[in-house]
Backbone as a chain_set.jsonl record, in Angstrom:
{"seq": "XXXXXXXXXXXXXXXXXXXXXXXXXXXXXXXXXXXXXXXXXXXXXXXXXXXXXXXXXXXXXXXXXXXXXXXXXXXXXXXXXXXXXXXXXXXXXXXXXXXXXXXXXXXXXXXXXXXXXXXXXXXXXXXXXXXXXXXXXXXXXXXXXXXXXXXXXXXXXXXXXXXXXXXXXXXXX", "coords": {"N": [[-15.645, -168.496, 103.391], [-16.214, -171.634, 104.484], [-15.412, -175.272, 105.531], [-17.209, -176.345, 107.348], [-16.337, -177.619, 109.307], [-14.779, -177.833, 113.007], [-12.487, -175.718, 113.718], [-13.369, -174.012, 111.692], [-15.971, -173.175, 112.214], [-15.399, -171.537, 114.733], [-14.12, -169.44, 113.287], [-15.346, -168.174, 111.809], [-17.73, -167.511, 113.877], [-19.847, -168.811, 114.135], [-20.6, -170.887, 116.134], [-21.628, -174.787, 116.75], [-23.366, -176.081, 119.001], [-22.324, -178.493, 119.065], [-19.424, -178.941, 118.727], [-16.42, -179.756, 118.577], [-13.688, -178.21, 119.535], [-14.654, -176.452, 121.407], [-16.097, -178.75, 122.99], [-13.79, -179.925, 124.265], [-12.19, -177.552, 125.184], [-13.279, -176.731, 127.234], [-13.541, -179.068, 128.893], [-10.679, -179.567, 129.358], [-10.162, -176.92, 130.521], [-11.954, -177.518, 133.036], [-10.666, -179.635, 134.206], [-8.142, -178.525, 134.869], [-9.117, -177.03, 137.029], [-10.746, -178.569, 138.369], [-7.999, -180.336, 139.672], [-7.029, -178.078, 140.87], [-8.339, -177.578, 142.479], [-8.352, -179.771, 144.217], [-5.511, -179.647, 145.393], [-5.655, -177.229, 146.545], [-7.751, -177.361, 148.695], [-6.102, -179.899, 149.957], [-3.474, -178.903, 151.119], [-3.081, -177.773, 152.772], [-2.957, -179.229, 154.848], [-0.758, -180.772, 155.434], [2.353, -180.507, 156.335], [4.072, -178.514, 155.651], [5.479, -175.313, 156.024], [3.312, -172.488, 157.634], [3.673, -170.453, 155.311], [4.755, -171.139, 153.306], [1.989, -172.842, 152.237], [0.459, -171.41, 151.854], [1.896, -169.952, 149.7], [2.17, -172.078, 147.895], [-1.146, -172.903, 147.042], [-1.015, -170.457, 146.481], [-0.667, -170.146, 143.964], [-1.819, -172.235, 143.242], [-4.356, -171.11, 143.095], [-4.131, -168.948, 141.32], [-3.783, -169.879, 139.036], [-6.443, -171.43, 138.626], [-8.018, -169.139, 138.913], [-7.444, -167.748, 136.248], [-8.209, -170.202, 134.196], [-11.099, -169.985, 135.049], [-11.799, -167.202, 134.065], [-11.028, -167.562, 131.659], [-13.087, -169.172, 130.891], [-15.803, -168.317, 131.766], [-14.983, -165.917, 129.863], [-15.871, -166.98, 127.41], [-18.149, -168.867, 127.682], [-20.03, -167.591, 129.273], [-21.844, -167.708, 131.885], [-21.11, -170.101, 134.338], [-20.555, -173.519, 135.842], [-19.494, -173.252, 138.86], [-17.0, -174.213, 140.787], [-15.312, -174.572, 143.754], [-14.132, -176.081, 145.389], [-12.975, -179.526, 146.307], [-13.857, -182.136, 143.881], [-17.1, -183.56, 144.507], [-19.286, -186.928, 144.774], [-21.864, -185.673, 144.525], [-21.62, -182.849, 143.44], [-20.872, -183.593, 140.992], [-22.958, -182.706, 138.909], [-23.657, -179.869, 139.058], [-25.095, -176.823, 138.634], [-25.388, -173.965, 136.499], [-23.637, -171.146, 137.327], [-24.13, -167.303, 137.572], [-22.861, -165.333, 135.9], [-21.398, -163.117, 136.974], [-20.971, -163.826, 139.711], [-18.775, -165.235, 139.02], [-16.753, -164.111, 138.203], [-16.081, -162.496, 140.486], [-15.061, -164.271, 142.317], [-13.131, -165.063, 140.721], [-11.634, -162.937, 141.027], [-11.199, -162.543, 144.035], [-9.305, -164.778, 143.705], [-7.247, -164.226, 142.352], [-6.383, -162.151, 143.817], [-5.839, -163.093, 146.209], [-3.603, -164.549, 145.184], [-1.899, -162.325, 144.353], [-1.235, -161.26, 146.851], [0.487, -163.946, 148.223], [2.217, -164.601, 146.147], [5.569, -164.195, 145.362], [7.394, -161.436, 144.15], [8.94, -161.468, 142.079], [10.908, -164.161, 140.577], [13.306, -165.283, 140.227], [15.012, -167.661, 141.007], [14.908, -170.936, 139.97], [15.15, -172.193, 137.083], [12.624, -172.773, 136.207], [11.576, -170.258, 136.681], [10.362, -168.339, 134.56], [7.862, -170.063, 134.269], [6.305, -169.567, 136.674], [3.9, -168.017, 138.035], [3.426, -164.759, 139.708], [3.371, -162.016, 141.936], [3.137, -159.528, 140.6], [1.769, -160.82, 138.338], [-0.695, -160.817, 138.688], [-1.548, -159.134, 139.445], [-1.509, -157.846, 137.264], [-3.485, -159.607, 135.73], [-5.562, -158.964, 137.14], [-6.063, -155.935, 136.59], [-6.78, -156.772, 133.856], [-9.129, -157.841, 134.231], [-10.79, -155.946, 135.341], [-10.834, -154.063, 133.791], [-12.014, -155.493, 131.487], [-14.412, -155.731, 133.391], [-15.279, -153.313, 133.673], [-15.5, -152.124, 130.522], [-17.626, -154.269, 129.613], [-19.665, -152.673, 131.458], [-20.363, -150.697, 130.079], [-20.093, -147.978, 130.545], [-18.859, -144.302, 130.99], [-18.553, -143.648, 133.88], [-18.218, -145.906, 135.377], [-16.966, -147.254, 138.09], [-15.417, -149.584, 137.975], [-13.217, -149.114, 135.902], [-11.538, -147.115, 137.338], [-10.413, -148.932, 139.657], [-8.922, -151.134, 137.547], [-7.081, -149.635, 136.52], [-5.475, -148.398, 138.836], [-4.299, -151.29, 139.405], [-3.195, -152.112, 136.94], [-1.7, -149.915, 136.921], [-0.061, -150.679, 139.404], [1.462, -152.31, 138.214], [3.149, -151.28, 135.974], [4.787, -149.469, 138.018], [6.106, -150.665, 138.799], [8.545, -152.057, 137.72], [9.152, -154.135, 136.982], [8.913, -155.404, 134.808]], "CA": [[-15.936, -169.855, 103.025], [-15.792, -172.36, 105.428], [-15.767, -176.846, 105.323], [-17.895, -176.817, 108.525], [-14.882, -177.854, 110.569], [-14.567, -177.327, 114.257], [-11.755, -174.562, 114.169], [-14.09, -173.043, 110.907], [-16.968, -172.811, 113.041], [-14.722, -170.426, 115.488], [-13.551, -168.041, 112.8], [-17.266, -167.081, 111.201], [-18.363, -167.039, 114.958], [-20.922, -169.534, 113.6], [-20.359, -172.158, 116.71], [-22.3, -175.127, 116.985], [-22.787, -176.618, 120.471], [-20.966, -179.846, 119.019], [-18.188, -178.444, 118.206], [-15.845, -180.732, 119.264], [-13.096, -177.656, 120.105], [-15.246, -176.326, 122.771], [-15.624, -179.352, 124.135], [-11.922, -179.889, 124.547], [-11.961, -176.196, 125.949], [-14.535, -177.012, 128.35], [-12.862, -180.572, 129.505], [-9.363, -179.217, 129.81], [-10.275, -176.279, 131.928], [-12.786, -178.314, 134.48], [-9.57, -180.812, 134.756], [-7.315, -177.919, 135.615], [-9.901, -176.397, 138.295], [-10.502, -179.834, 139.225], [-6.603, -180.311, 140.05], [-6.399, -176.998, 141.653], [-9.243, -177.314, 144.092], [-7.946, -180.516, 144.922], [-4.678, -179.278, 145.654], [-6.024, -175.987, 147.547], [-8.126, -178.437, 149.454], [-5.433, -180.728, 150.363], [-2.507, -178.662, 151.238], [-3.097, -176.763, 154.349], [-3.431, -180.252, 155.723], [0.604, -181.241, 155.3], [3.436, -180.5, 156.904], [4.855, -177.269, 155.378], [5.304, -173.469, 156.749], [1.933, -171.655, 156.573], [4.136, -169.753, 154.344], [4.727, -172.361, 151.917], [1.838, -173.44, 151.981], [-0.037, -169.903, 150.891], [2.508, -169.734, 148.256], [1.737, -172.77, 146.564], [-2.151, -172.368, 147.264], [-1.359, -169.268, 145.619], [0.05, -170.585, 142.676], [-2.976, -173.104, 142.728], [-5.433, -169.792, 142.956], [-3.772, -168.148, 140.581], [-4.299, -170.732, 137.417], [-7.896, -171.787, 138.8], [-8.879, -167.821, 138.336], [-7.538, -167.799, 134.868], [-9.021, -170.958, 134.104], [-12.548, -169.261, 135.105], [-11.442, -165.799, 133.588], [-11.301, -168.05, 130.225], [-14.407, -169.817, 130.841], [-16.476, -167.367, 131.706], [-15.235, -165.205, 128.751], [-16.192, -167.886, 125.943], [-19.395, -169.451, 127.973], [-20.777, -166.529, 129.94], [-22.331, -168.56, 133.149], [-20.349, -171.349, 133.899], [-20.41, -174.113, 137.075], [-18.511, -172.591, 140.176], [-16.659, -175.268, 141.206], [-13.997, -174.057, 144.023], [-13.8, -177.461, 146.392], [-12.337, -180.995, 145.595], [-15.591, -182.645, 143.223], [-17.595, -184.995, 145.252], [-20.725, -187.417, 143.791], [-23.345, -184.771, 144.955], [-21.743, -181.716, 143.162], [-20.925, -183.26, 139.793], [-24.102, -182.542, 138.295], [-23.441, -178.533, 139.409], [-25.391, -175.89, 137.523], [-24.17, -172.663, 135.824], [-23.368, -169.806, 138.08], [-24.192, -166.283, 137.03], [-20.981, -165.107, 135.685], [-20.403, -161.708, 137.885], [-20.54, -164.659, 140.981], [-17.417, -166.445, 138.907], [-16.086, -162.842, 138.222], [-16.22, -162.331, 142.142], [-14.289, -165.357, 142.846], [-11.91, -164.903, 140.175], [-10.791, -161.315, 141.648], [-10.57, -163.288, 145.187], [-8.47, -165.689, 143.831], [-6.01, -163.338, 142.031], [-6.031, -160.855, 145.191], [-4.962, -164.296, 146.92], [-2.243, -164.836, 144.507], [-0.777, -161.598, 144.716], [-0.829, -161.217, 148.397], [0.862, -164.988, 148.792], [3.407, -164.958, 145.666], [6.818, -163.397, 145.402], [7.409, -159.758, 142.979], [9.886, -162.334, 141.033], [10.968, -165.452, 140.942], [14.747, -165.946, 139.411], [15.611, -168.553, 141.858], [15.239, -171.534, 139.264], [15.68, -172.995, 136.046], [11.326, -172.952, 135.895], [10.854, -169.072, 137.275], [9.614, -168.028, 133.792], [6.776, -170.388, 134.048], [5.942, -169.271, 137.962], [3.063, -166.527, 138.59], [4.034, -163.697, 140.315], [2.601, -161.243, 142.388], [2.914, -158.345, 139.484], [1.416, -161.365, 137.184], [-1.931, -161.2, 139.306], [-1.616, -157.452, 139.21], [-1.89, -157.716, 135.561], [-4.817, -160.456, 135.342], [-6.327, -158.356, 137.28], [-6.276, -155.533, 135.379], [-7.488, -156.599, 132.835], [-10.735, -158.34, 134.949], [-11.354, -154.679, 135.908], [-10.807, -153.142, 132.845], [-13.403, -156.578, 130.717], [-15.558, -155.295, 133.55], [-15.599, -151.854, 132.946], [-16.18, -152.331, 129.44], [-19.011, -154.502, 129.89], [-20.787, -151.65, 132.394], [-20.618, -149.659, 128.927], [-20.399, -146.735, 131.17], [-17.422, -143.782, 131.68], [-18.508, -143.528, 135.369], [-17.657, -147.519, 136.469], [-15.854, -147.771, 139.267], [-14.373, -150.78, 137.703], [-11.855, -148.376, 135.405], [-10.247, -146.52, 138.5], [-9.9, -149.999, 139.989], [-8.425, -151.537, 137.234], [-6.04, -148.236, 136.371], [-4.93, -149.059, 140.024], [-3.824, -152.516, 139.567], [-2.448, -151.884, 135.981], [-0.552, -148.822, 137.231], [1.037, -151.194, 140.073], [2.613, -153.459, 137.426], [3.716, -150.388, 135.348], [5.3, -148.581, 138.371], [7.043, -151.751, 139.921], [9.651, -151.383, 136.996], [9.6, -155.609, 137.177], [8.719, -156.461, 133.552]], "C": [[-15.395, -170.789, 104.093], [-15.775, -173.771, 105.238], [-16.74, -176.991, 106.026], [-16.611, -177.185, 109.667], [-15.245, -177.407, 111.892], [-13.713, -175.875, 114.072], [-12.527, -173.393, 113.077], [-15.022, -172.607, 111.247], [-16.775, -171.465, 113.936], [-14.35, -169.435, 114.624], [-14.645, -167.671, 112.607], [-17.705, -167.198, 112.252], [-19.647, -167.972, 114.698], [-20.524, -171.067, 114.492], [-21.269, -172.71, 116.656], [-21.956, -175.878, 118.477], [-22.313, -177.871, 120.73], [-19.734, -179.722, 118.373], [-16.788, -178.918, 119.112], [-14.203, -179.576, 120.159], [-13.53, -177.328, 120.99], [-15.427, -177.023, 123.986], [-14.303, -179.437, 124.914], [-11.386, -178.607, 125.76], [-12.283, -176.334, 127.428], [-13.927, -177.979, 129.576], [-11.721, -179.675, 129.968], [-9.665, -177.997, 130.895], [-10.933, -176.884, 133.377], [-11.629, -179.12, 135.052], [-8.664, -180.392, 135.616], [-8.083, -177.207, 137.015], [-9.895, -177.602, 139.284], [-9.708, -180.553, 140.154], [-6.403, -179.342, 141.18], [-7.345, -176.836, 142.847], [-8.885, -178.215, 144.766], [-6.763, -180.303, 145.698], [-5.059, -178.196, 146.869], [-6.187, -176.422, 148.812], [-7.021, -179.109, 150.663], [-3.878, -179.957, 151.126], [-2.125, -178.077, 152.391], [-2.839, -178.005, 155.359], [-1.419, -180.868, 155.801], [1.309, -180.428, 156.109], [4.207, -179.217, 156.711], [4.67, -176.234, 156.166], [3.987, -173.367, 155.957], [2.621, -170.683, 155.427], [4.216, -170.184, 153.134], [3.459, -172.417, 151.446], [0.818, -172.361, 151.424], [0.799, -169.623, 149.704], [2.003, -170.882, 147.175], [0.578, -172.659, 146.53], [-2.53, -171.496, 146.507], [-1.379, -169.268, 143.86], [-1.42, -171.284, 142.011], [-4.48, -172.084, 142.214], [-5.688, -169.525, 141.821], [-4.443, -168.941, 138.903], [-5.964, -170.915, 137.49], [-8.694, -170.465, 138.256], [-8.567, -167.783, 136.944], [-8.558, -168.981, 134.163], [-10.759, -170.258, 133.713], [-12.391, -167.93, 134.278], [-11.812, -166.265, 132.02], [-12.948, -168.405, 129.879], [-15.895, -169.062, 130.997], [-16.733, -165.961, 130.417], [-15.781, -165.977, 127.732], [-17.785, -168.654, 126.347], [-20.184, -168.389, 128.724], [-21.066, -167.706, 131.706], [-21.963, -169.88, 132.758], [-20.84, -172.245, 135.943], [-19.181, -173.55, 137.862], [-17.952, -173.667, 141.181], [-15.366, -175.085, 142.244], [-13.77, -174.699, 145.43], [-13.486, -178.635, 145.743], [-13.925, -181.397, 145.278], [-15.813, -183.792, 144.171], [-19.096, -185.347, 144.253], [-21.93, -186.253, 143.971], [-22.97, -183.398, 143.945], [-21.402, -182.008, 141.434], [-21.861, -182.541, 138.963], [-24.728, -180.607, 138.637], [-24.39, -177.777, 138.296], [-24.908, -174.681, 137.703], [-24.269, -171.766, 136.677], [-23.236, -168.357, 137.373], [-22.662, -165.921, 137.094], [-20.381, -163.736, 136.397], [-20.191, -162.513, 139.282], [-19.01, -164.989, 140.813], [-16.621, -164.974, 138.95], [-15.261, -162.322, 139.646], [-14.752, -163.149, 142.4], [-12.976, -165.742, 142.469], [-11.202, -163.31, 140.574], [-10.455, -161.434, 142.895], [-9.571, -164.056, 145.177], [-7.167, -164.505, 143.49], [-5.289, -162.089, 143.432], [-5.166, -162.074, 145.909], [-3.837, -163.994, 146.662], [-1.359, -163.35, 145.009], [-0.658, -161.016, 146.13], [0.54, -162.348, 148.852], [2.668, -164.771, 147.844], [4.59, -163.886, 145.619], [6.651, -162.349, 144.124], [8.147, -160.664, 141.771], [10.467, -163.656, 141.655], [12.006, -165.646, 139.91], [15.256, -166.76, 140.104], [15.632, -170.327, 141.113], [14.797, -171.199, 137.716], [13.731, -171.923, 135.493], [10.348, -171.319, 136.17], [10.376, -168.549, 135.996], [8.067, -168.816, 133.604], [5.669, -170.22, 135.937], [5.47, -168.401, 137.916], [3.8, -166.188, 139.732], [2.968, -162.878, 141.062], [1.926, -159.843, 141.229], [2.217, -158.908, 138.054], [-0.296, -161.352, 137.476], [-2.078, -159.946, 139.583], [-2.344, -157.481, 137.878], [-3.09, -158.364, 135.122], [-5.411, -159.256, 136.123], [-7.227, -156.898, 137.025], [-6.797, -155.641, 134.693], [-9.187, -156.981, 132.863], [-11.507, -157.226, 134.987], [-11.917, -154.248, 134.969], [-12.114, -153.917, 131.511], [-14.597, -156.169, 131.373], [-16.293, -153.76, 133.45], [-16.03, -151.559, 131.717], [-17.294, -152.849, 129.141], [-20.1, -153.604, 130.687], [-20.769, -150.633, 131.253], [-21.008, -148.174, 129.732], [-18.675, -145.923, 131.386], [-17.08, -143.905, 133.189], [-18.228, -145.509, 136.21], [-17.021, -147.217, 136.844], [-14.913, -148.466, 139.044], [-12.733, -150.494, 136.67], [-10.855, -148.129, 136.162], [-9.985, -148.395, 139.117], [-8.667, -151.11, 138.754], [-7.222, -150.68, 136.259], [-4.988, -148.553, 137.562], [-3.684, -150.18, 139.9], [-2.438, -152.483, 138.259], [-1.231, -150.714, 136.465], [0.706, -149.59, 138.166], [2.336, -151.828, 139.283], [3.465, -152.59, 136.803], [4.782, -149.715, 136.443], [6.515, -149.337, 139.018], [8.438, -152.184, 139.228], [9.968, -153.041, 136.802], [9.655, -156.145, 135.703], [8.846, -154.944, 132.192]], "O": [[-14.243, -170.696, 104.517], [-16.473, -173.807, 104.225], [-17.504, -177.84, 105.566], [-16.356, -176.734, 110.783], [-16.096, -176.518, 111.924], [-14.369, -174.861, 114.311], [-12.452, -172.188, 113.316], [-15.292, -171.513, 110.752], [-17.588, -170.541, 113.974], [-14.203, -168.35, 115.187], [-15.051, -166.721, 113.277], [-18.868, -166.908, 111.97], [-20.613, -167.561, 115.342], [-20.232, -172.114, 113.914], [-22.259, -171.993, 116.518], [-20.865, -176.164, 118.969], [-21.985, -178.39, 121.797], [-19.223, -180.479, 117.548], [-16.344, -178.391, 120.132], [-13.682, -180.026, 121.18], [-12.924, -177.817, 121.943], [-15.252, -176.717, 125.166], [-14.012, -179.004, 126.029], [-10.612, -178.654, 126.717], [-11.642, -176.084, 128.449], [-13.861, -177.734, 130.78], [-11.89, -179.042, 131.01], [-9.385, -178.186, 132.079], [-10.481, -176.718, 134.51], [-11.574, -179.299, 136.269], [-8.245, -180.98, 136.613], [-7.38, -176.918, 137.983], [-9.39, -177.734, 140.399], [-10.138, -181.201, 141.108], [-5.788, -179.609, 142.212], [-7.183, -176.173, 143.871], [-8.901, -178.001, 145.979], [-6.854, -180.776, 146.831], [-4.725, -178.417, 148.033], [-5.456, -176.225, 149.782], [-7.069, -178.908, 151.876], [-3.199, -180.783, 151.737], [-0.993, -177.94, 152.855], [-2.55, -177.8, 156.537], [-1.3, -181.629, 156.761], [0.668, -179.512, 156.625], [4.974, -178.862, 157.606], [3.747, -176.209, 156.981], [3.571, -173.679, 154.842], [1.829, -170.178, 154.631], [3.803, -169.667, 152.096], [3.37, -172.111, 150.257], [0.363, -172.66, 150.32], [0.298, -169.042, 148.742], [1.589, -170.708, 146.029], [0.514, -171.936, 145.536], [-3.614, -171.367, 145.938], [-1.915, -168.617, 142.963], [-1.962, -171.088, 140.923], [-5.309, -172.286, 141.327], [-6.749, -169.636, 141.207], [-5.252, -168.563, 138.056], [-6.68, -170.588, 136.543], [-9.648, -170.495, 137.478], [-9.591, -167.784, 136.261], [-9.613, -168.626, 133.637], [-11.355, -170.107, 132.647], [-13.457, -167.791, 133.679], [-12.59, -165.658, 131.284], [-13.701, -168.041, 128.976], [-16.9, -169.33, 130.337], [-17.735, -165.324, 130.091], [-16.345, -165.206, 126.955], [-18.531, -168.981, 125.425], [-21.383, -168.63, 128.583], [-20.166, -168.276, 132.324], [-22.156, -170.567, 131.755], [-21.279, -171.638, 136.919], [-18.043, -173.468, 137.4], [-18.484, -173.89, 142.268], [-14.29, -175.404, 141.738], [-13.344, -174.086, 146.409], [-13.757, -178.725, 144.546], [-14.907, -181.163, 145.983], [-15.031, -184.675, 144.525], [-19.732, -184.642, 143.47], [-22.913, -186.312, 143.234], [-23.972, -182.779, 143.59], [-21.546, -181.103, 140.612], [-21.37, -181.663, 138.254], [-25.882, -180.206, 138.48], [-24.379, -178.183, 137.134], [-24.23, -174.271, 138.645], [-25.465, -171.51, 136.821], [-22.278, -168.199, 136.616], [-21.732, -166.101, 137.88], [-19.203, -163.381, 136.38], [-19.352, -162.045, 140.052], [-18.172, -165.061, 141.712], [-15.826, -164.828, 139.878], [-14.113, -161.887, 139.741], [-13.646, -162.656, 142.619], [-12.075, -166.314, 143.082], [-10.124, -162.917, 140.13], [-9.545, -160.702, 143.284], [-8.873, -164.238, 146.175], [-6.354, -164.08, 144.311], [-4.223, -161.544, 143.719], [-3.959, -161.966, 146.122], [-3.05, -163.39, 147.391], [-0.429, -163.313, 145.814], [0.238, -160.194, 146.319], [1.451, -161.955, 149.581], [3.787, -164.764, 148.357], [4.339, -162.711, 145.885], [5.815, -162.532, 143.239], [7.843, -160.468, 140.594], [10.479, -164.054, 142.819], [11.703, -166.115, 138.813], [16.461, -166.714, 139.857], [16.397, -171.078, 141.718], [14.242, -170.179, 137.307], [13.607, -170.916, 134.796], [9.144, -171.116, 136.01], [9.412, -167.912, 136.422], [7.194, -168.291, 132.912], [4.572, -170.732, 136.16], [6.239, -167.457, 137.737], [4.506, -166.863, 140.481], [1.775, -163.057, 140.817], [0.788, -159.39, 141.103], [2.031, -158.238, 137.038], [-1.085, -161.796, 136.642], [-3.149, -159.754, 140.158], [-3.505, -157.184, 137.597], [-3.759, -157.842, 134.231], [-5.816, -158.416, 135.32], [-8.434, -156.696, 137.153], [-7.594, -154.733, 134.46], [-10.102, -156.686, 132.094], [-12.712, -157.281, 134.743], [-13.12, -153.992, 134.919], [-12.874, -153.234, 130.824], [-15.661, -156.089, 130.759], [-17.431, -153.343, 133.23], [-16.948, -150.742, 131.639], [-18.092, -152.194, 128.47], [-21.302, -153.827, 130.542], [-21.256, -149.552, 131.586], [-21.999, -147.474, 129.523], [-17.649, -146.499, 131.746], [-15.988, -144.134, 133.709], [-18.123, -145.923, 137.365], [-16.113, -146.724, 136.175], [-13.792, -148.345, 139.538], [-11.69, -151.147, 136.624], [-9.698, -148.535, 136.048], [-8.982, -148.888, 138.602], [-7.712, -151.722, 139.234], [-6.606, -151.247, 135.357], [-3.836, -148.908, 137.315], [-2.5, -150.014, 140.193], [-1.24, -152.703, 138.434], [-0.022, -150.848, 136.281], [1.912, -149.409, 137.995], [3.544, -151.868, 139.517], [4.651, -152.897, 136.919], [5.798, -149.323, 135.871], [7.523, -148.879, 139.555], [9.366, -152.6, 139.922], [11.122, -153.275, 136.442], [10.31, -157.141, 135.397], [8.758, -155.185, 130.988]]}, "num_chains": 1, "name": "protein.A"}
């Protein structure tokens, strides 16, 4: 039994496409991609070590692929948005979702190339991706796409066995 409600719509799987949570979903992720391309964008251009400036970059990667990882799971083909928005690209259409898939397994490879194995150096290192945290997203990218190829023989298992095994063997968490 449901009121109709927004969040009642999501339990019986009975969405409508005004369902004012989705939007919300929708908005708040484009804002954070939005943020993070701007940032990506903008950062190479400052003053820091190229070291720095791949770490934060990475950091910025790292959320932008989740972001899409979400968006892509709940909308299927979504806009591929992975530059600061200008007037010509608002109006973007949906990108087949093994493109965003793509882009989100580039970004995470980013991340864990750029970020540190751990991060106890402040106060905020529980809320800091990691290299073994972009192990683990990725993982599970492998393992959503392996399941979707409804096949034993995907490739995308041993790959995401791989990634999962790193986090398991690295003794970090």
């Amino acid at each position: 039994q449901t009121n109709g409600g927004d969040q009642d719509q999501l339990v019986s799987f009975n969405v409508l496409n005004t369902n004012g949570t989705l939007n919300q979903v929708w908005t708040g992720f484009y804002k954070a991609i939005g943020e993070c391309n701007s940032f990506i964008q903008n950062v190479y251009g400052g003053s820091l070590s190229d070291a720095q400036k791949n770490y934060y970059a990475a950091q910025a990667r790292f959320i932008r692929a989740l972001c899409y990882f979400n968006l892509a799971g709940i909308y299927g083909d979504v806009p591929l948005r992975i530059t600061a928005s200008e007037v010509d690209s608002v109006n973007m259409s949906r990108t087949p979702k093994a493109l965003v898939y793509q882009q989100i397994a580039a970004d995470w490879k980013f991340a864990a190339q750029y970020l540190p194995a751990s991060d106890n150096s402040t106060e905020l290192a529980a809320s800091v991706p990691t290299r073994y945290a972009a192990f683990g997203y990725l993982a599970k990218l492998y393992w959503f796409l392996g399941s979707n190829d409804n096949t034993p023989s995907s490739p995308n298992w041993a790959i995401a066995k791989t990634y999962g095994d790193s986090v398991l063997n690295a003794n970090v968490y």
